[in-house]
Coordinates of C-alpha atoms and ligand atoms in Angstrom, one line a residue:
X1 CA -17.7 8.7 -23.5
X2 CA -15.1 8.5 -20.8
X3 CA -14.4 4.6 -21.2
X4 CA -14.0 5.0 -24.8
X5 CA -11.2 7.3 -24.1
X6 CA -9.8 5.0 -21.6
X7 CA -10.0 1.9 -24.1
X8 CA -8.3 3.9 -27.0
X9 CA -5.4 4.9 -24.7
X10 CA -5.0 1.3 -23.4
X11 CA -4.7 -0.1 -27.2
X12 CA -2.1 2.5 -27.7
X13 CA -0.1 1.4 -24.6
X14 CA -0.5 -2.4 -25.7
X15 CA 0.6 -1.7 -29.1
X16 CA 3.5 0.1 -27.9
X17 CA 4.7 -2.7 -25.6
X18 CA 4.5 -5.0 -28.6
X19 CA 6.9 -3.1 -30.5
X20 CA 9.6 -3.4 -27.9
X21 CA 8.8 -7.0 -26.7
X22 CA 11.8 -8.7 -27.8
X23 CA 14.2 -6.2 -26.3
X24 CA 15.6 -7.1 -23.0
X25 CA 14.6 -4.7 -20.3
X26 CA 13.5 -4.4 -16.8
X27 CA 9.7 -3.8 -15.8
X28 CA 8.9 -0.1 -15.6
X29 CA 9.7 0.2 -11.8
X30 CA 13.2 -1.0 -11.8
X31 CA 15.6 1.6 -12.4
X32 CA 19.1 3.4 -11.5
X33 CA 18.9 4.9 -7.8
X34 CA 16.2 2.4 -6.7
X35 CA 16.0 0.7 -3.5
X36 CA 15.5 -3.2 -3.4
X37 CA 14.1 -4.8 -0.4
X38 CA 16.7 -6.1 2.0
X39 CA 17.4 -9.3 3.8
X40 CA 16.1 -11.5 5.2
X41 CA 13.5 -11.3 2.3
X42 CA 14.7 -11.6 -1.2
X43 CA 14.2 -9.0 -3.9
X44 CA 12.4 -10.2 -6.9
X45 CA 13.3 -8.8 -10.4
X46 CA 11.8 -9.3 -13.6
X47 CA 11.6 -7.7 -17.1
X48 CA 11.2 -8.5 -20.9
X49 CA 13.1 -10.3 -23.5
X50 CA 13.0 -12.5 -26.4
X51 CA 11.2 -16.0 -25.4
X52 CA 13.5 -18.7 -25.3
X53 CA 16.8 -17.1 -24.8
X54 CA 18.8 -17.0 -21.6
X55 CA 19.2 -14.2 -18.9
X56 CA 21.9 -13.8 -16.6
X57 CA 21.5 -11.4 -13.8
X58 CA 24.6 -10.1 -11.9
X59 CA 24.4 -8.1 -8.8
X60 CA 27.8 -6.6 -7.7
X61 CA 29.3 -3.8 -5.6
X62 CA 32.8 -4.1 -6.9
X63 CA 34.0 -6.8 -4.0
X64 CA 31.3 -9.1 -4.0
X65 CA 28.7 -10.4 -6.5
X66 CA 25.9 -12.7 -7.0
X67 CA 24.6 -14.1 -10.4
X68 CA 21.0 -15.7 -11.2
X69 CA 20.2 -17.5 -14.6
X70 CA 16.7 -17.8 -16.1
X71 CA 14.8 -18.3 -19.2
X72 CA 12.5 -15.8 -21.1
X73 CA 9.1 -17.4 -21.2
X74 CA 6.3 -15.4 -23.0
X75 CA 8.4 -12.5 -23.5
X76 CA 9.1 -12.4 -19.5
X77 CA 11.9 -13.2 -17.4
X78 CA 11.9 -13.4 -13.5
X79 CA 14.7 -13.8 -11.0
X80 CA 14.6 -14.0 -7.3
X81 CA 18.0 -12.8 -5.7
X82 CA 19.8 -14.2 -2.6
X83 CA 19.0 -11.9 0.4
X84 CA 21.4 -8.9 0.6
X85 CA 21.9 -7.1 3.7
X86 CA 21.1 -3.2 3.7
X87 CA 23.7 -1.2 2.0
X88 CA 25.0 -0.2 -1.4
X89 CA 25.3 1.0 -4.0
X90 CA 25.2 -2.0 -6.3
X91 CA 25.0 -2.2 -10.1
X92 CA 22.6 -4.8 -11.7
X93 CA 23.7 -6.3 -14.9
X94 CA 21.1 -8.3 -17.0
X95 CA 22.4 -9.9 -20.1
X96 CA 20.4 -11.6 -22.7
X97 CA 22.1 -14.5 -24.4
X98 CA 20.5 -15.5 -27.6
X99 CA 21.5 -15.1 -31.3
X100 CA 22.7 -11.7 -30.4
X101 CA 23.5 -10.9 -26.9
X102 CA 22.4 -8.1 -25.1
X103 CA 22.9 -6.2 -21.9
X104 CA 20.9 -3.7 -19.7
X105 CA 22.3 -2.2 -16.3
X106 CA 21.1 -0.4 -13.3
X107 CA 23.4 1.7 -11.2
X108 CA 23.3 3.1 -7.7
X109 CA 20.8 0.3 -6.5
X110 CA 20.7 0.2 -2.6
X111 CA 19.1 -2.4 -0.6
X112 CA 17.1 -1.3 2.4
X113 CA 13.3 -1.3 3.2
X114 CA 10.6 -0.7 0.5
X115 CA 7.3 0.9 1.6
X116 CA 4.3 1.5 -0.8
X117 CA 2.2 4.8 -0.2
X118 CA -1.4 4.6 -1.3
X119 CA -4.6 6.5 -0.8
X120 CA -6.1 9.8 -2.1
X121 CA -5.4 13.5 -2.2
X122 CA -3.9 13.5 1.3
X123 CA -1.6 11.1 0.3
X124 CA -0.9 12.8 -3.0
X125 CA -0.4 16.0 -1.4
X126 CA 3.2 17.2 -2.0
X127 CA 6.0 18.4 0.1
X128 CA 5.8 21.9 -1.3
X129 CA 2.2 22.1 0.1
X130 CA 2.9 21.5 3.8
X131 CA 3.5 24.0 6.5
X132 CA 7.0 25.0 6.7
X133 CA 7.5 23.6 3.0
X134 CA 10.6 25.7 2.1
X135 CA 12.4 24.4 5.1
X136 CA 11.4 20.7 4.5
X137 CA 12.6 21.1 0.7
X138 CA 15.9 22.4 1.6
X139 CA 16.6 19.6 3.9
X140 CA 16.0 16.9 0.9
X141 CA 19.4 16.7 0.0
X142 CA 20.6 15.5 3.6
X143 CA 18.8 12.4 2.6
X144 CA 20.3 10.9 -0.4
X145 CA 19.6 7.2 1.1
X146 CA 15.7 7.7 0.8
X147 CA 14.8 7.1 -2.8
X148 CA 11.5 8.0 -4.3
X149 CA 9.4 6.5 -7.2
X150 CA 5.8 7.7 -8.3
X151 CA 3.3 5.7 -10.5
X152 CA 1.4 7.7 -12.9
X153 CA -2.4 8.0 -12.7
X154 CA -4.0 5.2 -14.6
X155 CA -7.1 3.1 -14.7
X156 CA -7.7 -0.1 -16.3
X157 CA -10.6 -2.6 -16.6
X158 CA -8.4 -5.6 -16.6
X159 CA -5.5 -6.5 -14.0
X160 CA -2.2 -5.2 -15.7
X161 CA 1.2 -6.8 -15.5
X162 CA 3.2 -3.7 -15.5
X163 CA 2.7 0.0 -14.9
X164 CA 1.3 1.9 -18.1
X165 CA 3.4 4.8 -16.9
X166 CA 5.7 6.1 -14.3
X167 CA 5.5 9.8 -13.3
X168 CA 8.7 9.9 -11.5
X169 CA 11.4 7.2 -12.0
X170 CA 13.5 6.1 -9.0
X171 CA 15.4 8.9 -8.0
X172 CA 17.6 10.6 -5.5
X173 CA 15.6 13.4 -3.7
X174 CA 15.9 17.0 -4.6
X175 CA 13.8 20.0 -3.6
X176 CA 12.3 20.0 -6.8
X177 CA 11.2 16.7 -7.2
X178 CA 9.7 16.4 -3.6
X179 CA 7.7 19.8 -4.6
X180 CA 6.7 19.3 -8.0
X181 CA 3.6 21.2 -8.0
X182 CA 0.3 20.5 -6.1
X183 CA -1.0 16.9 -5.8
X184 CA 1.6 15.4 -8.1
X185 CA 4.9 14.3 -6.7
X186 CA 6.2 13.8 -4.1
X187 CA 4.1 12.8 -1.6
X188 CA 4.6 14.5 1.7
X189 CA 3.2 11.8 4.1
X190 CA 5.2 9.3 2.3
X191 CA 8.3 11.5 2.1
X192 CA 8.2 12.6 5.9
X193 CA 7.4 8.9 7.1
X194 CA 10.2 7.6 4.9
X195 CA 12.8 10.3 6.1
X196 CA 11.9 9.7 9.7
X197 CA 11.9 6.0 9.5
X198 CA 15.5 6.3 7.7
X199 CA 16.7 8.7 10.6
X200 CA 15.7 6.0 12.9
X201 CA 16.8 2.8 11.3
X202 CA 20.0 4.1 9.7
X203 CA 19.6 2.1 6.5
X204 CA 18.3 3.1 2.9
X205 CA 14.3 3.5 2.6
X206 CA 12.6 3.1 -0.8
X207 CA 9.3 4.9 -1.3
X208 CA 6.6 4.0 -3.9
X209 CA 3.9 6.4 -4.1
X210 CA 0.8 5.1 -5.9
X211 CA -2.1 7.3 -5.4
X212 CA -5.0 9.4 -6.7
X213 CA -7.2 12.2 -5.2
X214 CA -10.7 11.8 -4.7
X215 CA -10.9 8.1 -4.9
X216 CA -13.1 5.6 -3.0
X217 CA -11.6 2.4 -1.5
X218 CA -13.7 0.3 -4.1
X219 CA -11.5 1.6 -6.7
X220 CA -8.2 0.1 -5.1
X221 CA -9.7 -3.1 -4.2
X222 CA -9.6 -6.3 -6.3
X223 CA -13.1 -8.1 -7.1
X224 CA -12.1 -10.7 -4.7
X225 CA -11.8 -8.4 -1.7
X226 CA -15.1 -6.4 -2.7
X227 CA -17.0 -9.7 -2.9
X228 CA -16.1 -10.5 0.9
X229 CA -18.3 -7.2 1.6
X230 CA -21.1 -7.9 -1.1
X231 CA -19.6 -4.8 -3.0
X232 CA -18.6 -6.5 -6.2
X233 CA -20.7 -5.2 -9.1
X234 CA -22.5 -2.6 -7.2
X235 CA -23.5 0.6 -8.9
X236 CA -26.9 1.5 -7.8
X237 CA -27.0 4.8 -6.0
X238 CA -23.6 5.7 -6.9
X239 CA -23.3 9.5 -6.7
X240 CA -22.4 11.3 -9.8
X241 CA -18.9 12.2 -8.8
X242 CA -18.3 8.8 -8.1
X243 CA -19.1 7.2 -11.5
X244 CA -15.6 7.7 -12.8
X245 CA -14.2 5.6 -10.0
X246 CA -15.6 2.2 -11.0
X247 CA -14.6 -0.8 -8.8
X248 CA -11.2 -2.2 -9.1
X249 CA -10.0 0.3 -11.8
X250 CA -7.0 1.6 -9.6
X251 CA -6.1 -1.7 -8.2
X252 CA -5.9 -3.2 -11.7
X253 CA -3.8 -0.4 -13.1
X254 CA -1.8 1.0 -10.1
X255 CA -1.6 -1.8 -7.5
X256 CA -1.5 -5.0 -9.3
X257 CA 1.5 -4.4 -11.4
X258 CA 3.6 -3.8 -8.3
X259 CA 2.8 -7.2 -6.9
X260 CA 6.0 -8.8 -8.2
X261 CA 8.2 -6.3 -6.3
X262 CA 9.2 -7.4 -2.7
X263 CA 8.0 -4.8 -0.3
X264 CA 8.4 -4.2 3.6
X265 CA 5.1 -2.6 4.2
X266 CA 2.5 -0.1 2.9
X267 CA 1.0 3.0 4.2
X268 CA -2.4 4.4 3.4
X269 CA -4.3 7.8 3.8
X270 CA -7.8 7.4 2.3
X271 CA -11.3 7.6 3.6
X272 CA -12.7 11.0 2.7
X273 CA -14.4 9.7 -0.4
X274 CA -15.9 7.1 1.4
X275 CA -17.8 9.4 4.1
X276 CA -20.6 9.5 1.6
X277 CA -20.2 6.4 -0.5
X278 CA -20.6 3.0 1.1
X279 CA -19.6 4.6 4.4
X280 CA -21.6 1.9 6.4
X281 CA -19.5 -0.8 4.7
X282 CA -16.0 0.6 5.3
X283 CA -15.7 -1.5 8.5
X284 CA -15.6 -4.4 6.0
X285 CA -14.1 -2.9 2.7
X286 CA -11.0 -1.5 4.4
X287 CA -10.0 -4.6 6.4
X288 CA -10.9 -6.8 3.4
X289 CA -8.5 -4.7 1.2
X290 CA -5.6 -5.0 3.5
X291 CA -6.2 -8.8 3.8
X292 CA -6.3 -8.9 -0.1
X293 CA -3.3 -6.7 -0.7
X294 CA -1.2 -8.9 1.7
X295 CA -2.1 -12.2 0.1
X296 CA -1.7 -10.8 -3.3
X297 CA 1.8 -9.1 -2.8
X298 CA 2.9 -12.3 -0.9
X299 CA 2.0 -14.3 -3.9
X300 CA 3.1 -12.0 -6.6
X301 CA 6.7 -11.8 -4.9
X302 CA 6.8 -15.8 -4.7
X303 CA 6.4 -15.5 -1.1
X304 CA 9.1 -12.9 -0.3
X305 CA 6.7 -10.1 0.8
X306 CA 5.4 -11.2 4.2
X307 CA 1.8 -12.5 4.2
X308 CA 1.0 -10.4 7.1
X309 CA 3.3 -7.3 6.1
X310 CA 2.6 -4.1 8.2
X311 CA 0.2 -1.8 7.0
X312 CA -0.1 1.8 8.6
X313 CA -2.7 4.1 7.6
X314 CA -4.1 7.8 8.6
X315 CA -7.3 8.3 10.5
X316 CA -9.1 10.9 8.5
X317 CA -8.7 14.6 9.7
X318 CA -11.3 17.2 9.5
X319 CA -13.6 18.7 6.7
X320 CA -15.7 21.5 7.8
X321 CA -15.5 23.4 11.0
X322 CA -19.1 23.8 12.3
X323 CA -20.7 20.6 10.5
X324 CA -22.9 18.6 12.5
X325 CA -22.7 15.8 10.1
X326 CA -21.5 12.6 11.6
X327 CA -20.1 10.9 8.3
X328 CA -16.6 11.9 9.4
X329 CA -16.7 10.3 13.2
X330 CA -18.4 7.4 11.5
X331 CA -15.6 6.6 9.0
X332 CA -13.0 7.0 11.4
X333 CA -14.7 4.5 13.6
X334 CA -15.0 2.4 10.6
X335 CA -11.2 2.7 9.8
X336 CA -10.6 0.6 12.6
X337 CA -13.2 -1.8 12.0
X338 CA -15.2 -0.7 14.7
X339 CA -12.7 -1.2 17.6
X340 CA -11.6 2.5 17.8
X341 CA -7.8 1.5 18.1
X342 CA -5.4 -0.6 16.2
X343 CA -3.9 -3.3 15.9
X344 CA -7.1 -5.1 17.0
X345 CA -8.1 -9.0 16.5
X346 CA -9.8 -8.0 13.0
X347 CA -6.9 -5.8 11.9
X348 CA -3.5 -7.5 12.9
X349 CA -0.2 -5.8 12.4
X350 CA -1.6 -2.3 11.2
X351 CA -0.7 0.9 13.0
X352 CA -2.8 4.2 12.8
X353 CA -1.9 8.0 13.1
X354 CA -4.6 9.8 14.6
X355 CA -5.0 13.2 13.0
X356 CA -8.6 14.6 14.1
X357 CA -6.4 17.2 16.3
X358 CA -4.6 18.6 13.1
X359 CA -7.4 20.8 11.2
X360 CA -6.3 23.7 9.2
X361 CA -8.7 26.3 8.5
X362 CA -6.2 28.3 6.3
X363 CA -5.4 25.6 4.0
X364 CA -5.4 27.1 0.4
X365 CA -6.6 23.7 -0.8
X366 CA -9.6 23.6 1.6
X367 CA -10.2 22.2 5.2
X368 CA -10.1 18.8 3.9
X369 CA -6.5 19.2 3.1
X370 CA -4.7 20.1 6.2
X371 CA -1.1 21.2 5.9
X372 CA 0.3 19.6 9.1
X373 CA 1.7 16.5 7.7
X374 CA 4.9 16.5 9.9
X375 CA 2.7 15.2 12.7
X376 CA 1.0 12.8 10.8
X377 CA 4.2 11.3 9.6
X378 CA 5.7 11.4 13.0
X379 CA 2.8 9.5 14.5
X380 CA 2.9 7.0 11.5
X381 CA 6.7 6.5 12.2
X382 CA 5.8 5.8 15.9
X383 CA 3.4 3.1 14.8
X384 CA 5.9 1.8 12.3
X385 CA 8.7 1.3 14.7
X386 CA 6.4 -0.5 17.3
X387 CA 4.5 -2.5 14.9
X388 CA 6.6 -3.2 11.9
X389 CA 10.0 -3.2 13.5
X390 CA 9.1 -4.4 17.1
X391 CA 11.2 -1.6 18.9
X392 CA 10.2 -1.9 22.6
X393 CA 9.3 1.0 24.6
X394 CA 8.0 3.0 21.5
X395 CA 4.5 4.5 22.6
X396 CA 2.4 4.7 19.3
X397 CA -1.1 4.8 20.7
X398 CA -3.2 7.5 22.3
X399 CA -5.0 6.8 25.4
X400 CA -8.0 4.6 24.9
X401 CA -10.7 4.0 27.7
X402 CA -10.5 0.8 29.7
X403 CA -13.5 1.0 32.0
X404 CA -16.3 3.1 32.9
X405 CA -18.0 3.1 36.4
X406 CA -20.9 5.1 37.3
X407 CA -20.4 6.5 40.7
X408 CA -22.8 8.9 42.4
X409 CA -24.2 10.5 39.2
X410 CA -20.6 10.8 37.9
X411 CA -19.2 8.7 35.3
X412 CA -15.5 7.4 35.9
X413 CA -13.7 6.8 32.8
X414 CA -10.4 5.2 33.1
X415 CA -7.7 5.0 30.0
X416 CA -5.4 2.4 29.5
X417 CA -2.5 4.7 30.0
X418 CA -1.4 7.9 31.7
X419 CA -3.2 10.9 30.2
X420 CA -2.5 14.6 29.8
X421 CA -5.9 16.4 30.2
X422 CA -6.1 20.0 29.0
X423 CA -8.5 22.1 31.1
X424 CA -8.5 25.0 28.9
X425 CA -10.3 23.3 26.0
X426 CA -13.6 24.8 26.4
X427 CA -15.6 22.3 23.9
X428 CA -17.3 19.6 26.0
X429 CA -16.4 16.5 23.8
X430 CA -17.7 13.6 26.2
X431 CA -21.2 13.0 25.5
X432 CA -23.7 10.5 26.7
X433 CA -26.9 9.1 25.6
X434 CA -29.7 8.0 27.8
X435 CA -32.1 5.0 27.3
X436 CA -34.4 3.3 29.5
X437 CA -35.0 0.3 27.1
X438 CA -32.4 -1.8 25.3
X439 CA -32.5 0.3 22.2
X440 CA -29.1 1.4 20.9
X441 CA -27.8 4.9 20.6
X442 CA -27.9 6.0 17.1
X443 CA -26.2 8.9 15.4
X444 CA -29.6 10.7 15.4
X445 CA -30.1 10.0 19.1
X446 CA -30.3 12.9 21.5
X447 CA -26.5 12.9 23.1
X448 CA -25.9 15.3 25.9
X449 CA -22.5 16.7 26.8
X450 CA -21.0 15.3 29.9
X451 CA -18.7 17.8 31.1
X452 CA -15.2 16.7 32.9
X453 CA -15.6 17.7 36.7
X454 CA -12.3 16.1 37.7
X455 CA -9.4 14.1 36.5
X456 CA -6.3 12.6 37.6
X457 CA -3.1 10.7 36.1
X458 CA -5.3 8.2 33.9
X459 CA -9.0 9.0 34.5
X460 CA -11.8 11.7 33.9
X461 CA -14.9 12.1 35.9
X462 CA -17.7 13.1 34.0
X463 CA -20.8 14.9 35.3
X464 CA -24.0 12.8 34.0
X465 CA -26.8 14.0 36.1
X466 CA -30.0 12.4 37.7
X467 CA -30.5 10.0 34.9
X468 CA -27.1 8.5 35.4
X469 CA -28.6 4.9 35.8
X470 CA -29.9 5.3 31.9
X471 CA -26.7 6.2 30.6
X472 CA -26.6 3.8 27.3
X473 CA -23.6 4.9 25.7
X474 CA -20.7 7.3 25.8
X475 CA -18.9 9.1 23.0
X476 CA -15.8 11.1 22.5
X477 CA -14.7 13.7 19.9
X478 CA -17.7 12.6 17.7
X479 CA -17.8 15.6 15.4
X480 CA -16.1 16.3 11.8
X481 CA -13.9 19.0 13.4
X482 CA -13.7 18.6 17.1
X483 CA -10.9 20.6 18.1
X484 CA -8.7 23.4 17.3
X485 CA -4.9 22.6 16.3
X486 CA -3.6 20.2 18.9
X487 CA -6.1 21.2 21.3
X488 CA -8.1 18.2 22.0
X489 CA -8.9 17.5 25.6
X490 CA -7.0 14.2 26.2
X491 CA -3.7 13.2 25.0
X492 CA -0.9 10.6 26.1
X493 CA 1.2 12.0 29.1
X494 CA 3.9 13.2 26.9
X495 CA 1.3 15.3 24.8
X496 CA 2.2 13.6 21.6
X497 CA -0.7 11.1 20.9
X498 CA -4.4 12.4 21.1
X499 CA -7.1 9.9 22.3
X500 CA -8.6 8.6 19.2
X501 CA -12.3 9.3 19.0
X502 CA -14.7 6.7 20.1
X503 CA -18.2 5.3 20.9
X504 CA -18.9 2.7 23.7
X505 CA -22.4 0.9 24.2
X506 CA -23.4 -0.2 27.5
X507 CA -20.7 -1.3 29.6
X508 CA -20.8 -3.8 32.4
X509 CA -22.0 -1.7 35.4
Ligands
NAG1 C1 29.8 -5.5 -1.1 O1 28.7 -6.4 -0.5 C2 29.1 -7.3 0.5 C3 28.1 -8.1 0.8 O2 27.1 -8.2 0.0 C4 29.7 -6.6 1.6 O3 30.2 -7.6 2.4 C5 31.0 -6.0 1.2 O4 31.4 -5.1 2.4 C6 30.3 -4.7 0.3 N1 31.7 -4.1 -0.2 C7 31.4 -2.6 -0.5 C8 32.6 -2.0 -1.2 O5 30.4 -2.0 -0.4
NAG2 C1 32.3 -12.1 -9.0 O1 33.1 -12.7 -8.1 C2 33.9 -13.7 -8.5 C3 34.8 -14.0 -7.3 O2 33.9 -14.4 -6.3 C4 34.8 -13.2 -9.7 O3 35.7 -14.2 -10.0 C5 34.1 -12.6 -10.8 O4 34.8 -11.8 -11.6 C6 33.1 -11.6 -10.1 N1 32.0 -11.1 -11.3 C7 31.6 -10.1 -11.5 C8 30.9 -9.7 -12.7 O5 32.1 -9.2 -10.9
NAG3 C1 17.8 -17.2 -33.6 O1 18.1 -17.4 -34.9 C2 17.4 -18.4 -35.6 C3 17.6 -18.4 -36.8 O2 17.7 -17.3 -37.5 C4 16.0 -18.2 -35.2 O3 15.0 -19.1 -36.0 C5 15.5 -18.0 -33.8 O4 14.2 -18.0 -33.6 C6 16.4 -17.1 -33.0 N1 16.2 -17.3 -31.7 C7 16.1 -16.2 -30.7 C8 15.8 -16.4 -29.4 O5 16.0 -14.9 -31.3
NAG4 C1 7.7 25.6 11.2 O1 8.8 26.1 11.7 C2 8.7 27.0 12.6 C3 10.2 27.8 13.0 O2 11.3 27.0 12.6 C4 8.6 26.0 14.1 O3 8.6 26.6 15.3 C5 7.3 25.4 14.0 O4 7.1 24.3 14.9 C6 7.3 24.5 12.6 N1 6.1 24.0 12.4 C7 6.0 22.8 11.8 C8 4.6 22.2 12.0 O5 7.2 22.0 11.7
NAG5 C1 -0.7 25.4 -6.0 O1 -1.8 25.8 -5.2 C2 -1.5 27.2 -4.7 C3 -2.9 27.3 -3.8 O2 -4.0 27.4 -4.7 C4 -1.3 28.1 -5.8 O3 -1.2 29.4 -5.1 C5 -0.1 27.5 -6.8 O4 0.0 28.5 -7.8 C6 -0.3 26.3 -7.2 N1 0.8 25.8 -7.6 C7 1.0 25.4 -9.0 C8 2.2 24.9 -9.3 O5 0.0 25.0 -9.5
NAG6 C1 -20.2 -1.9 10.1 O1 -21.1 -0.9 10.3 C2 -22.5 -1.1 10.2 C3 -23.3 0.2 10.2 O2 -22.5 1.2 10.9 C4 -23.0 -2.2 10.9 O3 -24.3 -2.3 10.9 C5 -22.4 -3.6 10.7 O4 -22.7 -4.5 11.7 C6 -20.8 -3.2 10.9 N1 -20.0 -4.5 10.4 C7 -18.8 -4.9 10.7 C8 -18.4 -6.0 10.0 O5 -18.3 -4.6 11.7
NAG7 C1 3.3 -11.4 -10.9 O1 2.3 -11.6 -9.8 C2 1.0 -12.0 -10.5 C3 0.3 -12.1 -9.4 O2 0.6 -13.2 -8.4 C4 1.6 -13.1 -11.3 O3 0.3 -13.6 -12.1 C5 2.2 -13.0 -12.4 O4 2.8 -14.1 -13.2 C6 3.8 -12.4 -11.6 N1 4.5 -12.0 -12.8 C7 5.8 -12.2 -12.8 C8 6.7 -11.7 -13.8 O5 6.4 -12.8 -11.8
NAG8 C1 -4.6 23.5 25.7 O1 -5.6 23.9 25.0 C2 -5.6 25.1 24.6 C3 -6.7 25.8 23.8 O2 -8.1 25.2 24.1 C4 -4.4 25.6 23.8 O3 -4.2 26.9 23.5 C5 -3.2 24.9 24.6 O4 -2.0 25.3 23.7 C6 -3.4 23.4 24.7 N1 -2.4 23.1 25.8 C7 -1.4 22.1 25.5 C8 -0.4 21.9 26.6 O5 -1.6 21.7 24.6
NAG9 C1 -32.5 16.5 23.6 O1 -32.5 16.6 25.1 C2 -32.7 17.9 25.8 C3 -32.4 17.6 27.4 O2 -32.0 16.6 27.8 C4 -33.8 18.6 25.5 O3 -33.9 19.9 26.1 C5 -33.9 18.7 24.0 O4 -35.2 19.2 23.5 C6 -33.6 17.3 23.2 N1 -33.6 17.4 21.7 C7 -34.3 16.7 20.9 C8 -34.1 17.1 19.6 O5 -34.8 15.9 21.2
NAG10 C1 -11.8 6.8 39.0 O1 -11.6 5.8 39.5 C2 -10.5 5.2 40.1 C3 -10.5 3.7 40.8 O2 -11.2 3.0 39.9 C4 -9.9 6.1 41.0 O3 -8.4 5.8 41.3 C5 -9.5 7.4 40.1 O4 -9.1 8.5 41.2 C6 -10.9 7.9 39.6 N1 -10.8 9.0 38.9 C7 -11.4 10.3 39.3 C8 -11.0 11.5 38.5 O5 -11.9 10.5 40.4

């Protein structure tokens, strides 16, 4: 039923495209007020025209200009500009020289860094939904050099060349556009990240939102990526709610069309939908999707988008306060390819905003949609500054255990950096599992809390009792909803970055 409708809709789109094929125009995601990727990369521009005719593209800011010439082949033309350094505004003029010449012009185009924002509902969550929304919206006008664009929600069974529709064409931000209803546009995490980054970098930032609530990673992955994890073609056991999200349908309609644009990097907030769908494979499917996007954007831009472009993501927050289910902690762990932190050898040039300490019981959109997106964005921005921009001295990872030593029925856990330990937190979030044999500690194993008895600048001492010798694993914050707002036990010394959740098996003793 559902697919019949999609097919009919697609046929209509294709028919519409045919009608205007010969007409000179830019592809759907080029427009007035846009940001194009700055030097050292080159921006790629493409569009439609009459096959065989010549197209001349001129980029000018009044004092300086560059011109590129190409020919329309199969109704499509593409040019790669010479690198342009950050700034603007520029005008882009494309002229088709054929029997009758025709011109299209884009104005107020800036050069800067272009970031793609993907994922599910927590990425779609708009600025009008965040805590202190009215203050954030009122400030929109202070950032005319952060430009926004939103792809419309579309699925396709085949890879599309261009976006079938655009929800929000490139625009200068306004309070109305940043707060267009619930889960529409513009994405709060995307906006706050871009805004913070712009403040730090001092040049234009372009934000491309392409996300859809309630979607699994498989829908955003190409068949190529899914095959790496033996997920291509699997539909068995798919819960009813997932049946609408067949593999690759969002990759096909909402990501593949964007490959021809040069981008600086991407951020991603997704995973909730995979807590009960192919959760065990997320440690493969997520890194595989990142690898695949990188390869595809590099290829689609003719080598302009970096093959290892920086990829930031949010480690999922919380869902239900007293839940004893372990899907959320498992998924958080799998988001890091089971390392607990990023970047790591499997996930290079990635950065992660840990968010498990930002729960929101009062959210009108349910516990799974916390409103504290400012903190999420701040943590992402720190990651981008360190990983994407190589700024030195930017701390962007919470403390992670470096070694664990058993000492007189106590376990001394030393972190890789200085910690703040909040002694007022009542919940005992360190837990150990005992095992005499070599069998591993599974989620269902009997875990026992190990209270913190002492701590210092970068370590905590845990009480493990008389069976200390058979401690087989240690885990921390391994719950759906481990802490109250900003009240986990362990943070970086400056109290900005929470220790990420972890599970460690049998350390050298
Ligand atoms: C126009 O761009 C050139 C380089 O692309 C730059 O040197 C010049 O300052 C710009 N002029 C204006 C008015 O922005
Ligand atoms: C481009 O710049 C050259 C000089 O460098 C000038 O002669 C020409 O008129 C300019 N063209 C446009 C379209 O601005
Ligand atoms: C130009 O006009 C000629 C003669 O009418 C026609 O055959 C040709 O297809 C046209 N070329 C284009 C590019 O429109
Ligand atoms: C919301 O605004 C209040 C008052 O300006 C401020 O104290 C608080 O820190 C803000 N909260 C967030 C999450 O930005
Ligand atoms: C957004 O959601 C809130 C909370 O459910 C509701 O009060 C509000 O009317 C919704 N806004 C729109 C535009 O639907
Ligand atoms: C992913 O996690 C599953 C189950 O938690 C585990 O069996 C598997 O070895 C892990 N795979 C990778 C690639 O880390
Ligand atoms: C866009 O990229 C895809 C994938 O690499 C490629 O097949 C296609 O030809 C490119 N389109 C244009 C207009 O460059
Ligand atoms: C420590 O945790 C308590 C609640 O357990 C919280 O009220 C307090 O704000 C936290 N202190 C700091 C400095 O984060
Ligand atoms: C778990 O262990 C505790 C003490 O170590 C014991 O009291 C409890 O019954 C055990 N629970 C299960 C489900 O085995
Ligand atoms: C943990 O061990 C280190 C030495 O490895 C020591 O410096 C530190 O004080 C110990 N931590 C506590 C809380 O006792």
